[in-house]
Amino acid sequence: SFRTRKNYGSVRNKRVGNMKNTLFYLNDLHIQNLTVFILPLQRVHNVLNNVILGLQPYSERMKRLEPNTVFTLLGEHNNYFGYSVKKLPLHSVYEKSSIKHEYYADFAACISNKSGTVKENVLAVLAEEGNAQTLEKINNLSRLALENRFDVPVGKILVLYKESHQRVNDILSIVAPNVLIGDIEELKKNLNKEPVFYIKSGLYTAMKGVTYEGQLHSYA
């Protein structure tokens, strides 16, 4: 951190978001053992403490287990969700495509209603606050799904944070109509209610609480 003569004000969302998005155009962003976090200074201590303790960046095992837990909770323990969940092998989504490995999702599932009239494939990403590479992955997964570039049709990209404060404070400087955002802490806490997800309608606008179908949530 260093002082400058310019006063940028107390809201740094646009500056931080622009810095993240600039990295989208770097060919060498995904280097082994390199993780790039971009955050407002007041949020750095949360991530830095976890990095020092070895809790972040998340391990590959963690990236698989946490989304699996969420889909299990939604499909088997939340009676308000109204959908059944079947895990999909990731290779069935990417096997024939030429998509780079760094853009692989962490988890895949097929979600269908009880009558079987509605069915869609969903990719999930375990997100970390400030992680620039994860943001680029989410942006690319959204684009690839809209362009039907996967081996199977993908309807939604589900972005999951472990804790509510991470979701609230992260700066997701993208607009993607097929991205739903959630946090595991809230989804676990509200198993006796219809789960709340979030969408963004603008680069730096606040998230809006919605149902899985994308309708404004009644109590969000």
PDB file of N, CA, C and O in Angstrom, residues 13 16-17 20 37-40 43 47 126-132 134-135 138 159-161 163-174 181 200 203-207:
ATOM      1  N   ASN A  13     -15.164   0.158  -5.207  1.00  0.00           N
ATOM      2  CA  ASN A  13     -15.651  -0.963  -6.012  1.00  0.00           C
ATOM      3  C   ASN A  13     -15.250  -0.863  -7.481  1.00  0.00           C
ATOM      4  O   ASN A  13     -14.808  -1.845  -8.085  1.00  0.00           O
ATOM      5  N   VAL A  16     -11.385  -1.387  -7.955  1.00  0.00           N
ATOM      6  CA  VAL A  16     -11.014  -2.791  -7.747  1.00  0.00           C
ATOM      7  C   VAL A  16     -11.543  -3.654  -8.887  1.00  0.00           C
ATOM      8  O   VAL A  16     -10.841  -4.530  -9.408  1.00  0.00           O
ATOM      9  N   GLY A  17     -12.788  -3.404  -9.301  1.00  0.00           N
ATOM     10  CA  GLY A  17     -13.365  -4.180 -10.399  1.00  0.00           C
ATOM     11  C   GLY A  17     -12.618  -3.992 -11.698  1.00  0.00           C
ATOM     12  O   GLY A  17     -12.370  -4.954 -12.436  1.00  0.00           O
ATOM     13  N   LYS A  20      -9.401  -5.995 -11.631  1.00  0.00           N
ATOM     14  CA  LYS A  20      -9.670  -7.415 -11.867  1.00  0.00           C
ATOM     15  C   LYS A  20      -9.898  -7.679 -13.358  1.00  0.00           C
ATOM     16  O   LYS A  20      -9.320  -8.601 -13.945  1.00  0.00           O
ATOM     17  N   PHE A  37      -5.128 -12.038  -5.665  1.00  0.00           N
ATOM     18  CA  PHE A  37      -6.259 -11.468  -4.945  1.00  0.00           C
ATOM     19  C   PHE A  37      -6.225  -9.956  -5.101  1.00  0.00           C
ATOM     20  O   PHE A  37      -5.179  -9.333  -4.905  1.00  0.00           O
ATOM     21  N   ILE A  38      -7.364  -9.370  -5.452  1.00  0.00           N
ATOM     22  CA  ILE A  38      -7.479  -7.922  -5.564  1.00  0.00           C
ATOM     23  C   ILE A  38      -8.665  -7.484  -4.708  1.00  0.00           C
ATOM     24  O   ILE A  38      -9.808  -7.860  -4.981  1.00  0.00           O
ATOM     25  N   LEU A  39      -8.357  -6.723  -3.645  1.00  0.00           N
ATOM     26  CA  LEU A  39      -9.398  -6.322  -2.708  1.00  0.00           C
ATOM     27  C   LEU A  39      -9.169  -4.889  -2.245  1.00  0.00           C
ATOM     28  O   LEU A  39      -8.044  -4.399  -2.292  1.00  0.00           O
ATOM     29  N   PRO A  40     -10.218  -4.232  -1.734  1.00  0.00           N
ATOM     30  CA  PRO A  40      -9.999  -2.968  -1.026  1.00  0.00           C
ATOM     31  C   PRO A  40      -9.122  -3.240   0.203  1.00  0.00           C
ATOM     32  O   PRO A  40      -9.194  -4.313   0.799  1.00  0.00           O
ATOM     33  N   ARG A  43     -10.335  -4.927   3.399  1.00  0.00           N
ATOM     34  CA  ARG A  43     -10.728  -6.340   3.375  1.00  0.00           C
ATOM     35  C   ARG A  43      -9.528  -7.278   3.256  1.00  0.00           C
ATOM     36  O   ARG A  43      -9.682  -8.495   3.330  1.00  0.00           O
ATOM     37  N   VAL A  47      -8.482 -12.096   3.989  1.00  0.00           N
ATOM     38  CA  VAL A  47      -7.909 -13.078   3.064  1.00  0.00           C
ATOM     39  C   VAL A  47      -6.474 -13.406   3.454  1.00  0.00           C
ATOM     40  O   VAL A  47      -6.067 -14.578   3.461  1.00  0.00           O
ATOM     41  N   LEU A 126     -16.691 -22.822  -6.537  1.00  0.00           N
ATOM     42  CA  LEU A 126     -16.481 -22.337  -5.179  1.00  0.00           C
ATOM     43  C   LEU A 126     -15.635 -21.070  -5.259  1.00  0.00           C
ATOM     44  O   LEU A 126     -14.476 -21.106  -5.673  1.00  0.00           O
ATOM     45  N   ALA A 127     -16.213 -19.946  -4.874  1.00  0.00           N
ATOM     46  CA  ALA A 127     -15.571 -18.648  -5.070  1.00  0.00           C
ATOM     47  C   ALA A 127     -14.841 -18.189  -3.815  1.00  0.00           C
ATOM     48  O   ALA A 127     -15.238 -18.508  -2.697  1.00  0.00           O
ATOM     49  N   GLU A 128     -13.779 -17.415  -4.032  1.00  0.00           N
ATOM     50  CA  GLU A 128     -13.028 -16.796  -2.956  1.00  0.00           C
ATOM     51  C   GLU A 128     -13.073 -15.287  -3.145  1.00  0.00           C
ATOM     52  O   GLU A 128     -12.863 -14.780  -4.253  1.00  0.00           O
ATOM     53  N   GLU A 129     -13.322 -14.567  -2.071  1.00  0.00           N
ATOM     54  CA  GLU A 129     -13.384 -13.111  -2.149  1.00  0.00           C
ATOM     55  C   GLU A 129     -12.074 -12.540  -2.689  1.00  0.00           C
ATOM     56  O   GLU A 129     -10.996 -12.836  -2.197  1.00  0.00           O
ATOM     57  N   GLY A 130     -12.189 -11.741  -3.747  1.00  0.00           N
ATOM     58  CA  GLY A 130     -11.026 -11.070  -4.299  1.00  0.00           C
ATOM     59  C   GLY A 130     -10.217 -11.870  -5.294  1.00  0.00           C
ATOM     60  O   GLY A 130      -9.287 -11.332  -5.906  1.00  0.00           O
ATOM     61  N   ASN A 131     -10.525 -13.130  -5.488  1.00  0.00           N
ATOM     62  CA  ASN A 131      -9.716 -13.979  -6.362  1.00  0.00           C
ATOM     63  C   ASN A 131      -9.969 -13.624  -7.832  1.00  0.00           C
ATOM     64  O   ASN A 131     -11.051 -13.851  -8.364  1.00  0.00           O
ATOM     65  N   ALA A 132      -8.956 -13.060  -8.480  1.00  0.00           N
ATOM     66  CA  ALA A 132      -9.109 -12.591  -9.864  1.00  0.00           C
ATOM     67  C   ALA A 132      -9.229 -13.746 -10.843  1.00  0.00           C
ATOM     68  O   ALA A 132      -9.970 -13.663 -11.829  1.00  0.00           O
ATOM     69  N   THR A 134     -10.528 -16.730 -10.243  1.00  0.00           N
ATOM     70  CA  THR A 134     -11.867 -17.299 -10.126  1.00  0.00           C
ATOM     71  C   THR A 134     -12.889 -16.451 -10.864  1.00  0.00           C
ATOM     72  O   THR A 134     -13.787 -16.973 -11.526  1.00  0.00           O
ATOM     73  N   LEU A 135     -12.757 -15.127 -10.762  1.00  0.00           N
ATOM     74  CA  LEU A 135     -13.672 -14.243 -11.475  1.00  0.00           C
ATOM     75  C   LEU A 135     -13.558 -14.451 -12.980  1.00  0.00           C
ATOM     76  O   LEU A 135     -14.568 -14.513 -13.692  1.00  0.00           O
ATOM     77  N   ILE A 138     -15.349 -17.681 -13.869  1.00  0.00           N
ATOM     78  CA  ILE A 138     -16.800 -17.513 -13.868  1.00  0.00           C
ATOM     79  C   ILE A 138     -17.255 -16.794 -15.135  1.00  0.00           C
ATOM     80  O   ILE A 138     -18.237 -17.181 -15.776  1.00  0.00           O
ATOM     81  N   VAL A 159     -22.382 -19.732  -8.476  1.00  0.00           N
ATOM     82  CA  VAL A 159     -21.189 -19.249  -7.782  1.00  0.00           C
ATOM     83  C   VAL A 159     -21.446 -19.318  -6.282  1.00  0.00           C
ATOM     84  O   VAL A 159     -22.394 -18.709  -5.779  1.00  0.00           O
ATOM     85  N   LEU A 160     -20.621 -20.061  -5.565  1.00  0.00           N
ATOM     86  CA  LEU A 160     -20.844 -20.303  -4.145  1.00  0.00           C
ATOM     87  C   LEU A 160     -19.691 -19.767  -3.304  1.00  0.00           C
ATOM     88  O   LEU A 160     -18.529 -20.063  -3.571  1.00  0.00           O
ATOM     89  N   TYR A 161     -20.029 -18.995  -2.295  1.00  0.00           N
ATOM     90  CA  TYR A 161     -19.062 -18.553  -1.288  1.00  0.00           C
ATOM     91  C   TYR A 161     -19.273 -19.377  -0.025  1.00  0.00           C
ATOM     92  O   TYR A 161     -20.402 -19.773   0.276  1.00  0.00           O
ATOM     93  N   GLU A 163     -18.856 -18.273   3.123  1.00  0.00           N
ATOM     94  CA  GLU A 163     -19.447 -17.472   4.184  1.00  0.00           C
ATOM     95  C   GLU A 163     -20.166 -16.255   3.597  1.00  0.00           C
ATOM     96  O   GLU A 163     -19.791 -15.740   2.531  1.00  0.00           O
ATOM     97  N   SER A 164     -21.175 -15.786   4.345  1.00  0.00           N
ATOM     98  CA  SER A 164     -22.003 -14.688   3.846  1.00  0.00           C
ATOM     99  C   SER A 164     -21.207 -13.408   3.644  1.00  0.00           C
ATOM    100  O   SER A 164     -21.431 -12.678   2.676  1.00  0.00           O
ATOM    101  N   HIS A 165     -20.271 -13.096   4.567  1.00  0.00           N
ATOM    102  CA  HIS A 165     -19.534 -11.839   4.446  1.00  0.00           C
ATOM    103  C   HIS A 165     -18.665 -11.817   3.186  1.00  0.00           C
ATOM    104  O   HIS A 165     -18.404 -10.757   2.625  1.00  0.00           O
ATOM    105  N   GLN A 166     -18.227 -12.998   2.722  1.00  0.00           N
ATOM    106  CA  GLN A 166     -17.445 -13.052   1.485  1.00  0.00           C
ATOM    107  C   GLN A 166     -18.308 -12.676   0.296  1.00  0.00           C
ATOM    108  O   GLN A 166     -17.887 -11.909  -0.581  1.00  0.00           O
ATOM    109  N   ARG A 167     -19.524 -13.209   0.257  1.00  0.00           N
ATOM    110  CA  ARG A 167     -20.435 -12.880  -0.847  1.00  0.00           C
ATOM    111  C   ARG A 167     -20.803 -11.404  -0.832  1.00  0.00           C
ATOM    112  O   ARG A 167     -20.810 -10.736  -1.873  1.00  0.00           O
ATOM    113  N   VAL A 168     -21.094 -10.876   0.346  1.00  0.00           N
ATOM    114  CA  VAL A 168     -21.534  -9.488   0.463  1.00  0.00           C
ATOM    115  C   VAL A 168     -20.425  -8.523   0.042  1.00  0.00           C
ATOM    116  O   VAL A 168     -20.683  -7.503  -0.615  1.00  0.00           O
ATOM    117  N   ASN A 169     -19.182  -8.840   0.390  1.00  0.00           N
ATOM    118  CA  ASN A 169     -18.088  -7.887   0.185  1.00  0.00           C
ATOM    119  C   ASN A 169     -17.292  -8.094  -1.092  1.00  0.00           C
ATOM    120  O   ASN A 169     -16.515  -7.214  -1.478  1.00  0.00           O
ATOM    121  N   ASP A 170     -17.463  -9.234  -1.767  1.00  0.00           N
ATOM    122  CA  ASP A 170     -16.691  -9.443  -2.986  1.00  0.00           C
ATOM    123  C   ASP A 170     -17.195  -8.528  -4.089  1.00  0.00           C
ATOM    124  O   ASP A 170     -18.378  -8.171  -4.136  1.00  0.00           O
ATOM    125  N   ILE A 171     -16.296  -8.150  -4.970  1.00  0.00           N
ATOM    126  CA  ILE A 171     -16.637  -7.273  -6.092  1.00  0.00           C
ATOM    127  C   ILE A 171     -16.627  -8.127  -7.357  1.00  0.00           C
ATOM    128  O   ILE A 171     -15.583  -8.376  -7.959  1.00  0.00           O
ATOM    129  N   LEU A 172     -17.811  -8.617  -7.728  1.00  0.00           N
ATOM    130  CA  LEU A 172     -17.956  -9.421  -8.942  1.00  0.00           C
ATOM    131  C   LEU A 172     -18.219  -8.467 -10.099  1.00  0.00           C
ATOM    132  O   LEU A 172     -19.366  -8.144 -10.410  1.00  0.00           O
ATOM    133  N   SER A 173     -17.170  -8.022 -10.730  1.00  0.00           N
ATOM    134  CA  SER A 173     -17.277  -6.980 -11.759  1.00  0.00           C
ATOM    135  C   SER A 173     -17.593  -7.571 -13.129  1.00  0.00           C
ATOM    136  O   SER A 173     -16.912  -7.304 -14.116  1.00  0.00           O
ATOM    137  N   ILE A 174     -18.638  -8.389 -13.168  1.00  0.00           N
ATOM    138  CA  ILE A 174     -19.139  -8.931 -14.430  1.00  0.00           C
ATOM    139  C   ILE A 174     -20.663  -8.888 -14.383  1.00  0.00           C
ATOM    140  O   ILE A 174     -21.263  -8.831 -13.311  1.00  0.00           O
ATOM    141  N   ILE A 181     -25.722 -16.500  -7.685  1.00  0.00           N
ATOM    142  CA  ILE A 181     -24.726 -16.379  -6.626  1.00  0.00           C
ATOM    143  C   ILE A 181     -25.358 -16.802  -5.308  1.00  0.00           C
ATOM    144  O   ILE A 181     -26.523 -16.482  -5.027  1.00  0.00           O
ATOM    145  N   LYS A 200     -26.870 -10.159 -10.352  1.00  0.00           N
ATOM    146  CA  LYS A 200     -26.403  -8.789 -10.549  1.00  0.00           C
ATOM    147  C   LYS A 200     -26.933  -8.275 -11.871  1.00  0.00           C
ATOM    148  O   LYS A 200     -26.844  -8.941 -12.886  1.00  0.00           O
ATOM    149  N   LEU A 203     -22.600  -3.860 -13.454  1.00  0.00           N
ATOM    150  CA  LEU A 203     -21.240  -4.154 -13.016  1.00  0.00           C
ATOM    151  C   LEU A 203     -21.041  -3.886 -11.533  1.00  0.00           C
ATOM    152  O   LEU A 203     -20.426  -4.680 -10.820  1.00  0.00           O
ATOM    153  N   TYR A 204     -21.536  -2.768 -11.046  1.00  0.00           N
ATOM    154  CA  TYR A 204     -21.267  -2.374  -9.663  1.00  0.00           C
ATOM    155  C   TYR A 204     -22.549  -2.131  -8.872  1.00  0.00           C
ATOM    156  O   TYR A 204     -22.555  -1.415  -7.884  1.00  0.00           O
ATOM    157  N   THR A 205     -23.637  -2.737  -9.324  1.00  0.00           N
ATOM    158  CA  THR A 205     -24.895  -2.627  -8.597  1.00  0.00           C
ATOM    159  C   THR A 205     -24.959  -3.694  -7.509  1.00  0.00           C
ATOM    160  O   THR A 205     -24.260  -4.708  -7.559  1.00  0.00           O
ATOM    161  N   ALA A 206     -25.804  -3.455  -6.512  1.00  0.00           N
ATOM    162  CA  ALA A 206     -25.967  -4.406  -5.425  1.00  0.00           C
ATOM    163  C   ALA A 206     -26.660  -5.675  -5.940  1.00  0.00           C
ATOM    164  O   ALA A 206     -27.437  -5.634  -6.905  1.00  0.00           O
ATOM    165  N   MET A 207     -26.374  -6.789  -5.292  1.00  0.00           N
ATOM    166  CA  MET A 207     -27.017  -8.037  -5.661  1.00  0.00           C
ATOM    167  C   MET A 207     -28.483  -8.036  -5.218  1.00  0.00           C
ATOM    168  O   MET A 207     -28.822  -7.475  -4.173  1.00  0.00           O
TER     169      MET A 207
END
